[in-house]
């Protein structure tokens, strides 16, 4: 591996290293913003492109799904062929995909563009982590990771505000099109100040992820000689693709008995899909163990999970992103459906989350030096759980942006503390020659959490919404046919149909039932989020000083 480029005594060298860390963090900002920017744009997207609830979930989750599927092989490719090169190529692909998203004319083209964005993002994220790991050592490395983590926390929360402002000034297309300027500026900055680093291609499988130049790996296929684990990449993509697809489409096809479309003997395809995803996960584990034992390159180095902080930190990262992305999917739909809030108003309601994340992220390294980074992570997780529980307690049809703001601020404070130090804690014990694969695995955990978060919390939201409104309309004595039609339209539109009900004469009682049901669905989503984050809190209690 390229030797660590720790900031030298020369002030100019130190300033250049710091500038490189800032540019790298801005590169991460671009891809993180687009992971969350869609939440506030969903109302416009649903209206303009006539998205169904399932399509809206796909637009949000396909980015994270593709991102997650390719992160580990992309991280390995960056180790071998140059990390700066991967950052530049990834930003270029991401920028082209953003332009295609801005030009989308229907759900299919937008989902495809979002998937391509995920490809570009997967090249950028692990390369930035590995570059920081190679450039800095000791306390400087902790500080650099603090900048990186705080940027992720703040920009993920700031994404909705940026999206809302751009959408309010034009259309949702501007929120994607503006990436053309940002992408070009980032490529220029990376080429100017970020050094090229890479891992060596020699050594044992354990040291380099299996990219050995001799022995079993050299006698295997071309992919093995390059240090690429193609079977692992395919199994990973297939496993998580099936799991996320099954969770998202469950309400549409039926969780067990088929409700529509495809059915085999009355059985829904959903349990088959989820079972196949779990089977592929088991196969991935077996294949990776066998390849490692044979000295061949592996995509997922299972021995890394023997490191307690790496294991627990990765699981906690996944659960944090489940909560964050799931919450940012549900709340904009609630605000629009009940209050008719415009994108910028929705963004302002979520702004305290961004402010809290930036504020706490900026001081996280100071707290980490005093109390230990693992304690900072634990404190942040506790704040997140408390904030989401409080959010669930106050949610009602009367709750607007100002009612959400205090708890979004508290959530942001916790998120900033956690994100700024969790990466540092997770990777602290990882040998330098395996940093690329480890950082790819850690980023994969985040994105799997993001994809599953939208799928799981979105499904809780949609299912609760359907049951709640159907029950209220039934008690109101509405005819079955009309009740079922309204229930379908409300669920199918991700709750935005509630505004149409308010605009129709004589539908006041039905509209109020829809509002109350949206509050019920959002509350259920918040409680599910709190339960998931509580699991992350328990995992964080197992983190130890490194």
Short mmCIF file of C-alpha atoms in Angstrom, two decimals:
data_model
loop_
_atom_site.label_atom_id
_atom_site.label_comp_id
_atom_site.label_asym_id
_atom_site.label_seq_id
_atom_site.Cartn_x
_atom_site.Cartn_y
_atom_site.Cartn_z
CA UNK A 1 0.00 0.00 0.00
CA UNK A 2 1.09 3.58 -0.57
CA UNK A 3 2.75 4.81 2.64
CA UNK A 4 0.62 7.12 4.80
CA UNK A 5 0.97 10.71 3.72
CA UNK A 6 0.76 12.22 7.19
CA UNK A 7 0.91 16.00 7.28
CA UNK A 8 4.56 16.96 7.44
CA UNK A 9 6.23 19.72 9.40
CA UNK A 10 6.23 21.88 6.28
CA UNK A 11 3.18 24.16 6.73
CA UNK A 12 2.52 24.12 3.00
CA UNK A 13 2.36 20.33 2.98
CA UNK A 14 0.05 20.35 5.99
CA UNK A 15 -2.23 22.93 4.37
CA UNK A 16 -2.33 20.94 1.14
CA UNK A 17 -3.27 17.76 3.05
CA UNK A 18 -6.03 19.64 4.89
CA UNK A 19 -7.28 21.11 1.60
CA UNK A 20 -7.31 17.62 0.09
CA UNK A 21 -9.41 16.38 3.04
CA UNK A 22 -11.88 19.23 2.48
CA UNK A 23 -12.14 18.48 -1.26
CA UNK A 24 -12.66 14.79 -0.53
CA UNK A 25 -15.40 15.66 1.98
CA UNK A 26 -17.09 17.88 -0.62
CA UNK A 27 -17.00 14.94 -3.03
CA UNK A 28 -18.78 12.84 -0.42
CA UNK A 29 -21.24 15.71 0.09
CA UNK A 30 -22.35 15.52 -3.54
CA UNK A 31 -23.34 11.87 -3.33
CA UNK A 32 -24.77 12.10 0.20
CA UNK A 33 -27.03 15.03 -0.70
CA UNK A 34 -28.55 13.04 -3.54
CA UNK A 35 -29.29 10.16 -1.19
CA UNK A 36 -31.68 12.37 0.78
CA UNK A 37 -32.67 15.12 -1.64
CA UNK A 38 -35.41 13.00 -3.20
CA UNK A 39 -37.47 12.90 0.01
CA UNK A 40 -38.52 16.53 -0.23
CA UNK A 41 -39.00 16.25 -4.00
CA UNK A 42 -41.33 13.25 -3.76
CA UNK A 43 -44.57 15.28 -3.77
CA UNK A 44 -43.59 16.98 -7.05
CA UNK A 45 -42.30 13.72 -8.51
CA UNK A 46 -45.51 11.88 -7.62
CA UNK A 47 -47.55 14.64 -9.25
CA UNK A 48 -45.44 15.29 -12.37
CA UNK A 49 -44.47 11.70 -13.21
CA UNK A 50 -47.55 10.04 -11.68
CA UNK A 51 -45.54 7.82 -9.39
CA UNK A 52 -47.19 5.10 -7.36
CA UNK A 53 -46.15 4.49 -3.75
CA UNK A 54 -43.97 1.57 -4.88
CA UNK A 55 -42.40 3.68 -7.65
CA UNK A 56 -41.71 6.48 -5.15
CA UNK A 57 -39.96 3.97 -2.88
CA UNK A 58 -37.91 2.69 -5.82
CA UNK A 59 -36.86 6.20 -6.83
CA UNK A 60 -35.59 6.69 -3.28
CA UNK A 61 -34.11 3.25 -2.59
CA UNK A 62 -32.64 2.10 -5.93
CA UNK A 63 -29.83 4.64 -5.53
CA UNK A 64 -28.82 3.18 -2.16
CA UNK A 65 -29.33 -0.39 -3.39
CA UNK A 66 -26.98 -0.10 -6.38
CA UNK A 67 -24.64 1.98 -4.25
CA UNK A 68 -24.48 -0.81 -1.66
CA UNK A 69 -24.13 -3.62 -4.21
CA UNK A 70 -21.04 -2.10 -5.84
CA UNK A 71 -19.26 -0.45 -2.92
CA UNK A 72 -16.97 -3.32 -1.95
CA UNK A 73 -15.80 -4.23 -5.49
CA UNK A 74 -15.39 -0.51 -6.23
CA UNK A 75 -13.30 -0.09 -3.09
CA UNK A 76 -11.10 -2.99 -4.16
CA UNK A 77 -10.74 -1.55 -7.67
CA UNK A 78 -9.63 1.77 -6.16
CA UNK A 79 -7.01 -0.03 -4.06
CA UNK A 80 -5.59 -1.67 -7.18
CA UNK A 81 -5.93 0.96 -9.91
CA UNK A 82 -5.72 4.21 -7.95
CA UNK A 83 -8.17 5.85 -5.58
CA UNK A 84 -7.97 9.35 -7.00
CA UNK A 85 -8.70 7.85 -10.42
CA UNK A 86 -11.79 6.16 -9.00
CA UNK A 87 -13.01 9.39 -7.41
CA UNK A 88 -12.70 11.28 -10.70
CA UNK A 89 -14.36 8.52 -12.72
CA UNK A 90 -17.12 8.13 -10.13
CA UNK A 91 -17.92 11.85 -10.05
CA UNK A 92 -18.05 11.86 -13.88
CA UNK A 93 -20.50 8.93 -13.98
CA UNK A 94 -22.57 10.50 -11.20
CA UNK A 95 -22.74 13.82 -13.03
CA UNK A 96 -23.91 12.24 -16.29
CA UNK A 97 -26.55 10.25 -14.38
CA UNK A 98 -27.75 13.43 -12.67
CA UNK A 99 -28.31 15.09 -16.05
CA UNK A 100 -30.27 12.03 -17.21
CA UNK A 101 -32.39 12.22 -14.03
CA UNK A 102 -33.13 15.89 -14.72
CA UNK A 103 -34.34 14.95 -18.21
CA UNK A 104 -36.53 12.01 -17.07
CA UNK A 105 -40.03 11.80 -18.51
CA UNK A 106 -41.46 8.89 -16.49
CA UNK A 107 -40.78 6.68 -13.49
CA UNK A 108 -38.77 4.14 -15.50
CA UNK A 109 -36.24 6.64 -16.82
CA UNK A 110 -35.90 8.34 -13.43
CA UNK A 111 -35.36 5.03 -11.62
CA UNK A 112 -32.76 4.05 -14.25
CA UNK A 113 -30.93 7.37 -13.84
CA UNK A 114 -30.98 7.00 -10.07
CA UNK A 115 -29.48 3.51 -10.43
CA UNK A 116 -26.67 4.95 -12.58
CA UNK A 117 -26.10 7.61 -9.92
CA UNK A 118 -25.60 4.74 -7.50
CA UNK A 119 -22.89 3.29 -9.76
CA UNK A 120 -20.97 6.57 -9.72
CA UNK A 121 -21.46 7.04 -5.98
CA UNK A 122 -20.10 3.55 -5.28
CA UNK A 123 -16.83 4.54 -6.95
CA UNK A 124 -16.46 7.72 -4.90
CA UNK A 125 -17.34 6.75 -1.32
CA UNK A 126 -14.81 3.95 -0.53
CA UNK A 127 -12.04 5.75 -2.44
CA UNK A 128 -12.47 8.83 -0.23
CA UNK A 129 -12.26 6.79 2.97
CA UNK A 130 -9.20 4.86 1.79
CA UNK A 131 -7.47 8.05 0.64
CA UNK A 132 -7.97 9.67 4.05
CA UNK A 133 -6.71 6.49 5.71
CA UNK A 134 -3.56 6.63 3.57
CA UNK A 135 -2.96 10.38 3.96
CA UNK A 136 -3.28 10.76 7.72
CA UNK A 137 -2.06 9.00 10.86
CA UNK A 138 -2.72 9.30 14.58
CA UNK A 139 -4.72 12.27 15.82
CA UNK A 140 -4.68 13.82 12.34
CA UNK A 141 -6.50 10.76 11.02
CA UNK A 142 -9.18 11.06 13.73
CA UNK A 143 -9.60 14.73 12.85
CA UNK A 144 -9.84 13.94 9.13
CA UNK A 145 -12.44 11.24 9.73
CA UNK A 146 -14.29 13.69 11.97
CA UNK A 147 -14.50 16.17 9.08
CA UNK A 148 -15.65 13.36 6.78
CA UNK A 149 -18.28 12.05 9.20
CA UNK A 150 -19.62 15.47 10.11
CA UNK A 151 -19.95 16.26 6.41
CA UNK A 152 -22.01 13.11 5.84
CA UNK A 153 -24.29 13.86 8.78
CA UNK A 154 -24.80 17.50 7.90
CA UNK A 155 -25.17 17.11 4.15
CA UNK A 156 -27.58 14.20 4.44
CA UNK A 157 -29.78 16.48 6.49
CA UNK A 158 -29.11 19.52 4.30
CA UNK A 159 -30.11 17.61 1.17
CA UNK A 160 -33.83 18.19 1.66
CA UNK A 161 -33.27 21.93 2.17
CA UNK A 162 -31.20 22.22 -1.01
CA UNK A 163 -33.75 20.18 -2.95
CA UNK A 164 -36.63 22.25 -1.66
CA UNK A 165 -34.94 25.55 -2.48
CA UNK A 166 -34.10 24.44 -6.02
CA UNK A 167 -37.57 22.99 -6.60
CA UNK A 168 -39.22 26.14 -5.27
CA UNK A 169 -37.15 28.29 -7.64
CA UNK A 170 -37.96 26.18 -10.69
CA UNK A 171 -38.86 22.49 -10.81
CA UNK A 172 -37.52 19.31 -9.27
CA UNK A 173 -35.32 18.94 -12.36
CA UNK A 174 -33.01 21.70 -11.11
CA UNK A 175 -32.18 19.62 -8.04
CA UNK A 176 -30.50 17.07 -10.33
CA UNK A 177 -29.28 19.38 -13.10
CA UNK A 178 -27.21 21.56 -10.76
CA UNK A 179 -24.90 18.57 -10.19
CA UNK A 180 -23.36 19.28 -13.60
CA UNK A 181 -21.63 22.38 -12.18
CA UNK A 182 -20.72 20.79 -8.86
CA UNK A 183 -19.35 17.66 -10.55
CA UNK A 184 -17.10 19.62 -12.90
CA UNK A 185 -15.74 21.73 -10.02
CA UNK A 186 -15.06 18.61 -7.92
CA UNK A 187 -13.15 16.84 -10.68
CA UNK A 188 -10.95 19.92 -11.07
CA UNK A 189 -10.35 20.13 -7.31
CA UNK A 190 -9.51 16.43 -6.93
CA UNK A 191 -7.00 16.54 -9.79
CA UNK A 192 -5.36 19.62 -8.28
CA UNK A 193 -4.89 18.70 -4.61
CA UNK A 194 -5.68 15.02 -3.91
CA UNK A 195 -2.68 12.64 -4.19
CA UNK A 196 -2.94 9.26 -5.89
CA UNK A 197 -2.74 6.27 -3.55
CA UNK A 198 -3.16 2.55 -4.10
CA UNK A 199 -2.45 -0.81 -2.45
CA UNK A 200 0.28 -3.17 -3.62
CA UNK A 201 -0.61 -6.20 -5.72
CA UNK A 202 1.69 -8.54 -3.87
CA UNK A 203 1.39 -10.30 -0.57
CA UNK A 204 -0.97 -12.77 0.96
CA UNK A 205 -4.68 -12.87 0.54
CA UNK A 206 -5.09 -11.84 4.10
CA UNK A 207 -2.99 -8.75 3.63
CA UNK A 208 -4.35 -7.47 0.34
CA UNK A 209 -7.77 -8.94 -0.02
CA UNK A 210 -6.41 -11.83 -2.08
CA UNK A 211 -4.68 -9.95 -4.88
CA UNK A 212 -1.71 -12.26 -4.76
CA UNK A 213 0.52 -12.37 -7.76
CA UNK A 214 1.40 -16.05 -7.45
CA UNK A 215 -0.13 -19.33 -6.41
CA UNK A 216 -3.83 -20.12 -6.54
CA UNK A 217 -4.94 -16.58 -7.27
CA UNK A 218 -2.54 -16.24 -10.21
CA UNK A 219 -3.68 -19.51 -11.75
CA UNK A 220 -7.34 -18.52 -11.53
CA UNK A 221 -9.24 -16.33 -13.96
CA UNK A 222 -8.38 -12.82 -15.04
CA UNK A 223 -10.64 -11.39 -12.32
CA UNK A 224 -8.62 -13.23 -9.66
CA UNK A 225 -5.32 -11.92 -11.08
CA UNK A 226 -6.70 -8.39 -10.81
CA UNK A 227 -7.88 -8.98 -7.27
CA UNK A 228 -11.58 -8.86 -8.19
CA UNK A 229 -14.13 -11.29 -6.75
CA UNK A 230 -16.81 -11.45 -9.46
CA UNK A 231 -18.91 -14.27 -7.86
CA UNK A 232 -19.01 -12.36 -4.57
CA UNK A 233 -20.08 -9.15 -6.27
CA UNK A 234 -22.87 -10.89 -8.18
CA UNK A 235 -24.13 -12.77 -5.12
CA UNK A 236 -24.12 -9.59 -3.03
CA UNK A 237 -26.01 -7.58 -5.65
CA UNK A 238 -28.56 -10.36 -6.15
CA UNK A 239 -29.12 -10.94 -2.43
CA UNK A 240 -29.73 -7.35 -1.43
CA UNK A 241 -31.64 -6.61 -4.62
CA UNK A 242 -34.11 -9.40 -3.91
CA UNK A 243 -34.50 -8.47 -0.24
CA UNK A 244 -35.16 -4.78 -0.90
CA UNK A 245 -37.44 -5.56 -3.84
CA UNK A 246 -39.44 -8.00 -1.72
CA UNK A 247 -39.93 -5.51 1.11
CA UNK A 248 -40.90 -2.64 -1.21
CA UNK A 249 -43.32 -4.65 -3.34
CA UNK A 250 -44.87 -6.62 -0.45
CA UNK A 251 -47.89 -4.31 -0.04
CA UNK A 252 -48.49 -4.41 -3.81
CA UNK A 253 -48.33 -8.16 -4.41
CA UNK A 254 -49.32 -9.40 -0.93
CA UNK A 255 -47.01 -10.70 1.77
CA UNK A 256 -48.20 -14.30 1.47
CA UNK A 257 -51.43 -14.66 -0.48
CA UNK A 258 -51.27 -12.97 -3.86
CA UNK A 259 -53.45 -9.88 -4.14
CA UNK A 260 -52.71 -9.00 -7.76
CA UNK A 261 -50.46 -9.58 -10.76
CA UNK A 262 -48.30 -12.71 -10.49
CA UNK A 263 -49.43 -15.69 -8.45
CA UNK A 264 -48.48 -19.36 -8.34
CA UNK A 265 -51.27 -21.39 -6.77
CA UNK A 266 -52.44 -18.29 -4.93
CA UNK A 267 -48.96 -17.70 -3.41
CA UNK A 268 -47.51 -14.22 -3.69
CA UNK A 269 -44.01 -13.98 -5.22
CA UNK A 270 -42.87 -11.89 -2.22
CA UNK A 271 -42.01 -14.73 0.23
CA UNK A 272 -40.22 -16.54 -2.60
CA UNK A 273 -38.25 -13.40 -3.40
CA UNK A 274 -37.24 -12.80 0.22
CA UNK A 275 -36.33 -16.47 0.74
CA UNK A 276 -34.18 -16.36 -2.40
CA UNK A 277 -32.43 -13.22 -1.12
CA UNK A 278 -31.63 -14.92 2.20
CA UNK A 279 -30.40 -18.01 0.35
CA UNK A 280 -28.05 -15.86 -1.75
CA UNK A 281 -26.74 -14.22 1.43
CA UNK A 282 -25.94 -17.67 2.82
CA UNK A 283 -24.29 -18.60 -0.46
CA UNK A 284 -22.25 -15.37 -0.37
CA UNK A 285 -20.91 -16.27 3.08
CA UNK A 286 -19.99 -19.81 1.97
CA UNK A 287 -18.34 -18.67 -1.26
CA UNK A 288 -16.30 -15.97 0.47
CA UNK A 289 -15.07 -18.42 3.11
CA UNK A 290 -14.05 -20.92 0.46
CA UNK A 291 -12.25 -18.32 -1.68
CA UNK A 292 -10.37 -16.94 1.33
CA UNK A 293 -9.30 -20.46 2.36
CA UNK A 294 -7.99 -21.05 -1.18
CA UNK A 295 -6.02 -17.79 -1.16
CA UNK A 296 -8.20 -16.22 -3.82
CA UNK A 297 -9.44 -12.61 -3.75
CA UNK A 298 -12.60 -12.00 -1.77
CA UNK A 299 -15.08 -9.16 -1.99
CA UNK A 300 -16.15 -9.52 1.63
CA UNK A 301 -13.29 -10.29 3.99
CA UNK A 302 -15.16 -12.10 6.74
CA UNK A 303 -12.09 -12.11 8.99
CA UNK A 304 -12.55 -8.35 9.45
CA UNK A 305 -15.71 -9.12 11.42
CA UNK A 306 -13.56 -10.81 14.07
CA UNK A 307 -12.61 -7.24 15.09
CA UNK A 308 -15.31 -6.30 17.65
CA UNK A 309 -15.38 -2.59 16.85
CA UNK A 310 -15.52 -3.23 13.12
CA UNK A 311 -18.35 -5.76 13.52
CA UNK A 312 -20.47 -3.73 15.92
CA UNK A 313 -19.70 -0.43 14.18
CA UNK A 314 -20.87 -1.76 10.81
CA UNK A 315 -24.12 -3.09 12.21
CA UNK A 316 -24.73 0.19 14.03
CA UNK A 317 -24.03 2.14 10.80
CA UNK A 318 -26.63 0.12 8.94
CA UNK A 319 -29.26 0.70 11.62
CA UNK A 320 -28.52 4.44 11.79
CA UNK A 321 -29.15 4.78 8.07
CA UNK A 322 -32.32 2.69 8.30
CA UNK A 323 -33.65 5.28 10.72
CA UNK A 324 -32.42 8.40 8.95
CA UNK A 325 -33.51 7.57 5.41
CA UNK A 326 -36.78 6.02 6.55
CA UNK A 327 -37.65 9.13 8.56
CA UNK A 328 -36.77 11.49 5.72
CA UNK A 329 -38.97 9.42 3.40
CA UNK A 330 -42.06 9.57 5.64
CA UNK A 331 -42.08 13.09 7.08
CA UNK A 332 -42.25 15.06 3.79
CA UNK A 333 -45.18 12.90 2.67
CA UNK A 334 -46.96 13.57 5.97
CA UNK A 335 -46.41 17.33 5.76
CA UNK A 336 -47.62 17.49 2.16
CA UNK A 337 -50.61 15.20 2.62
CA UNK A 338 -51.93 16.89 5.75
CA UNK A 339 -50.82 20.50 5.31
CA UNK A 340 -50.11 20.84 1.60
CA UNK A 341 -46.64 22.17 2.37
CA UNK A 342 -44.54 23.32 -0.58
CA UNK A 343 -41.04 21.83 -1.03
CA UNK A 344 -39.27 24.80 0.55
CA UNK A 345 -41.62 24.74 3.56
CA UNK A 346 -40.94 21.03 4.01
CA UNK A 347 -37.22 21.76 3.79
CA UNK A 348 -37.42 24.42 6.47
CA UNK A 349 -39.20 21.94 8.74
CA UNK A 350 -36.25 19.56 8.33
CA UNK A 351 -33.58 22.29 8.51
CA UNK A 352 -33.05 21.90 12.30
CA UNK A 353 -31.84 18.36 11.62
CA UNK A 354 -29.08 19.71 9.37
CA UNK A 355 -28.22 22.49 11.81
CA UNK A 356 -27.96 20.07 14.71
CA UNK A 357 -25.80 17.63 12.73
CA UNK A 358 -23.37 20.33 11.63
CA UNK A 359 -23.15 21.79 15.13
CA UNK A 360 -22.50 18.53 16.97
CA UNK A 361 -20.29 17.16 14.20
CA UNK A 362 -18.02 20.18 14.49
CA UNK A 363 -17.35 19.54 18.20
CA UNK A 364 -17.43 15.74 18.08
CA UNK A 365 -13.63 15.40 17.80
CA UNK A 366 -13.17 17.61 20.89
CA UNK A 367 -15.54 15.41 22.87
CA UNK A 368 -13.85 12.31 21.46
CA UNK A 369 -10.43 13.45 22.67
CA UNK A 370 -11.86 13.99 26.15
CA UNK A 371 -14.25 11.08 26.60
CA UNK A 372 -13.29 8.67 23.83
CA UNK A 373 -14.90 8.33 20.38
CA UNK A 374 -16.93 5.28 21.46
CA UNK A 375 -18.63 7.34 24.20
CA UNK A 376 -19.46 10.06 21.68
CA UNK A 377 -21.11 7.46 19.44
CA UNK A 378 -23.12 6.06 22.35
CA UNK A 379 -24.29 9.50 23.45
CA UNK A 380 -25.31 10.35 19.89
CA UNK A 381 -27.33 7.16 19.53
CA UNK A 382 -29.13 7.83 22.81
CA UNK A 383 -30.12 11.32 21.59
CA UNK A 384 -31.41 9.88 18.31
CA UNK A 385 -33.65 7.34 20.04
CA UNK A 386 -35.04 9.96 22.45
CA UNK A 387 -35.72 12.41 19.61
CA UNK A 388 -37.62 9.93 17.45
CA UNK A 389 -39.72 8.71 20.38
CA UNK A 390 -40.63 12.32 21.15
CA UNK A 391 -41.45 12.87 17.49
CA UNK A 392 -43.84 9.91 17.54
CA UNK A 393 -45.49 11.28 20.68
CA UNK A 394 -46.28 14.70 19.16
CA UNK A 395 -47.38 13.57 15.67
CA UNK A 396 -51.03 14.40 14.98
CA UNK A 397 -52.99 16.01 12.13
CA UNK A 398 -52.35 19.39 13.80
CA UNK A 399 -48.56 18.94 13.88
CA UNK A 400 -46.76 21.17 11.40
CA UNK A 401 -43.17 22.02 10.67
CA UNK A 402 -42.71 24.07 13.84
CA UNK A 403 -44.02 21.19 15.93
CA UNK A 404 -41.44 18.86 14.38
CA UNK A 405 -38.52 21.32 14.58
CA UNK A 406 -37.37 20.82 18.23
CA UNK A 407 -37.22 17.06 17.87
CA UNK A 408 -35.55 17.24 14.48
CA UNK A 409 -32.90 19.45 16.08
CA UNK A 410 -32.34 16.91 18.86
CA UNK A 411 -32.18 14.12 16.27
CA UNK A 412 -29.64 16.10 14.27
CA UNK A 413 -27.45 16.66 17.32
CA UNK A 414 -27.36 12.91 17.92
CA UNK A 415 -26.78 12.11 14.27
CA UNK A 416 -23.84 14.51 14.04
CA UNK A 417 -22.11 13.00 17.08
CA UNK A 418 -22.64 9.45 15.86
CA UNK A 419 -21.68 9.91 12.21
CA UNK A 420 -18.58 11.99 12.97
CA UNK A 421 -16.93 9.29 15.11
CA UNK A 422 -18.46 5.94 14.17
CA UNK A 423 -16.26 5.52 11.08
CA UNK A 424 -13.16 6.33 13.12
CA UNK A 425 -14.10 3.77 15.79
CA UNK A 426 -15.04 1.09 13.25
CA UNK A 427 -11.84 1.32 11.18
CA UNK A 428 -9.35 2.03 13.98
CA UNK A 429 -8.23 -1.60 14.35
CA UNK A 430 -8.21 -2.47 10.62
CA UNK A 431 -4.73 -3.17 9.14
CA UNK A 432 -3.77 -0.45 6.60
CA UNK A 433 -3.43 -2.89 3.67
CA UNK A 434 -7.09 -3.87 4.08
CA UNK A 435 -8.37 -0.32 4.49
CA UNK A 436 -9.95 -0.16 1.05
CA UNK A 437 -12.00 -3.28 1.52
CA UNK A 438 -12.86 -2.35 5.11
CA UNK A 439 -14.01 1.14 4.14
CA UNK A 440 -16.02 -0.33 1.28
CA UNK A 441 -17.67 -2.75 3.69
CA UNK A 442 -18.45 0.06 6.12
CA UNK A 443 -19.94 2.21 3.40
CA UNK A 444 -21.89 -0.80 2.14
CA UNK A 445 -23.40 -1.22 5.61
CA UNK A 446 -24.55 2.40 5.47
CA UNK A 447 -26.15 2.05 2.06
CA UNK A 448 -27.78 -1.31 2.79
CA UNK A 449 -29.28 0.43 5.81
CA UNK A 450 -30.47 3.29 3.59
CA UNK A 451 -32.10 0.96 1.06
CA UNK A 452 -33.70 -1.18 3.73
CA UNK A 453 -34.72 1.92 5.69
CA UNK A 454 -36.81 3.29 2.85
CA UNK A 455 -38.20 -0.18 2.15
CA UNK A 456 -39.03 -1.09 5.76
CA UNK A 457 -40.24 2.29 7.06
CA UNK A 458 -42.00 3.01 3.76
CA UNK A 459 -43.80 -0.32 4.00
CA UNK A 460 -44.83 0.34 7.61
CA UNK A 461 -46.13 3.77 6.51
CA UNK A 462 -48.07 2.43 3.49
CA UNK A 463 -49.55 -0.58 5.31
CA UNK A 464 -50.63 1.44 8.36
CA UNK A 465 -52.07 4.17 6.13
CA UNK A 466 -54.22 1.65 4.23
CA UNK A 467 -55.55 -0.06 7.35
CA UNK A 468 -56.18 3.20 9.21
CA UNK A 469 -58.10 5.00 6.48
CA UNK A 470 -60.09 1.90 5.56
CA UNK A 471 -61.16 1.44 9.19
CA UNK A 472 -62.13 5.11 9.62
CA UNK A 473 -64.14 5.22 6.41
CA UNK A 474 -65.87 1.96 7.32
CA UNK A 475 -66.90 3.37 10.70
CA UNK A 476 -68.13 6.52 8.93
CA UNK A 477 -70.56 4.33 6.96
CA UNK A 478 -69.05 4.91 3.53
CA UNK A 479 -70.13 2.35 0.90
CA UNK A 480 -67.59 -0.43 0.45
CA UNK A 481 -66.80 0.43 -3.18
CA UNK A 482 -66.14 4.10 -2.40
CA UNK A 483 -64.16 3.21 0.72
CA UNK A 484 -61.92 0.80 -1.20
CA UNK A 485 -61.38 3.30 -4.03
CA UNK A 486 -60.31 6.09 -1.63
CA UNK A 487 -58.08 3.71 0.32
CA UNK A 488 -56.39 2.56 -2.88
CA UNK A 489 -55.87 6.09 -4.18
CA UNK A 490 -54.47 7.31 -0.87
CA UNK A 491 -52.01 4.44 -0.61
CA UNK A 492 -51.14 4.46 -4.29
CA UNK A 493 -50.31 8.19 -4.19
CA UNK A 494 -48.09 7.87 -1.08
CA UNK A 495 -50.65 9.94 0.85
CA UNK A 496 -50.67 12.94 -1.48
CA UNK A 497 -54.28 12.17 -2.54
CA UNK A 498 -55.35 13.68 0.80
CA UNK A 499 -54.93 17.17 -0.71
CA UNK A 500 -57.35 16.27 -3.52
CA UNK A 501 -59.91 15.20 -0.94
CA UNK A 502 -59.64 18.57 0.80
CA UNK A 503 -60.34 20.33 -2.50
CA UNK A 504 -63.50 18.31 -3.30
CA UNK A 505 -66.85 19.72 -2.04
CA UNK A 506 -68.67 17.61 0.52
CA UNK A 507 -65.60 15.46 1.34
CA UNK A 508 -64.61 17.24 4.56
CA UNK A 509 -65.18 14.21 6.80
CA UNK A 510 -63.32 11.90 4.41
CA UNK A 511 -60.44 14.39 4.13
CA UNK A 512 -60.16 14.58 7.93
CA UNK A 513 -60.12 10.78 8.09
CA UNK A 514 -57.27 10.80 5.56
CA UNK A 515 -55.34 13.36 7.64
CA UNK A 516 -55.76 11.33 10.83
CA UNK A 517 -54.68 8.19 8.99
CA UNK A 518 -51.57 9.92 7.63
CA UNK A 519 -50.69 10.93 11.19
CA UNK A 520 -51.20 7.32 12.33
CA UNK A 521 -48.99 6.03 9.50
CA UNK A 522 -46.24 8.56 10.22
CA UNK A 523 -46.38 7.75 13.93
CA UNK A 524 -46.03 4.05 13.15
CA UNK A 525 -43.04 4.83 10.91
CA UNK A 526 -41.45 6.89 13.69
CA UNK A 527 -41.97 4.12 16.27
CA UNK A 528 -40.46 1.56 13.90
CA UNK A 529 -37.52 3.91 13.39
CA UNK A 530 -37.06 4.30 17.16
CA UNK A 531 -37.04 0.53 17.62
CA UNK A 532 -34.38 0.11 14.92
CA UNK A 533 -32.24 2.91 16.37
CA UNK A 534 -32.56 1.33 19.81
CA UNK A 535 -30.94 -1.75 18.32
CA UNK A 536 -28.11 0.46 17.10
CA UNK A 537 -27.78 1.95 20.58
CA UNK A 538 -27.41 -1.52 22.10
CA UNK A 539 -24.70 -2.34 19.56
CA UNK A 540 -22.88 0.91 20.26
CA UNK A 541 -22.66 -0.05 23.96
CA UNK A 542 -20.39 -2.90 22.85
CA UNK A 543 -17.86 -0.54 21.25
CA UNK A 544 -14.55 -0.33 23.09
CA UNK A 545 -11.68 2.19 23.18
CA UNK A 546 -9.12 1.45 20.47
#
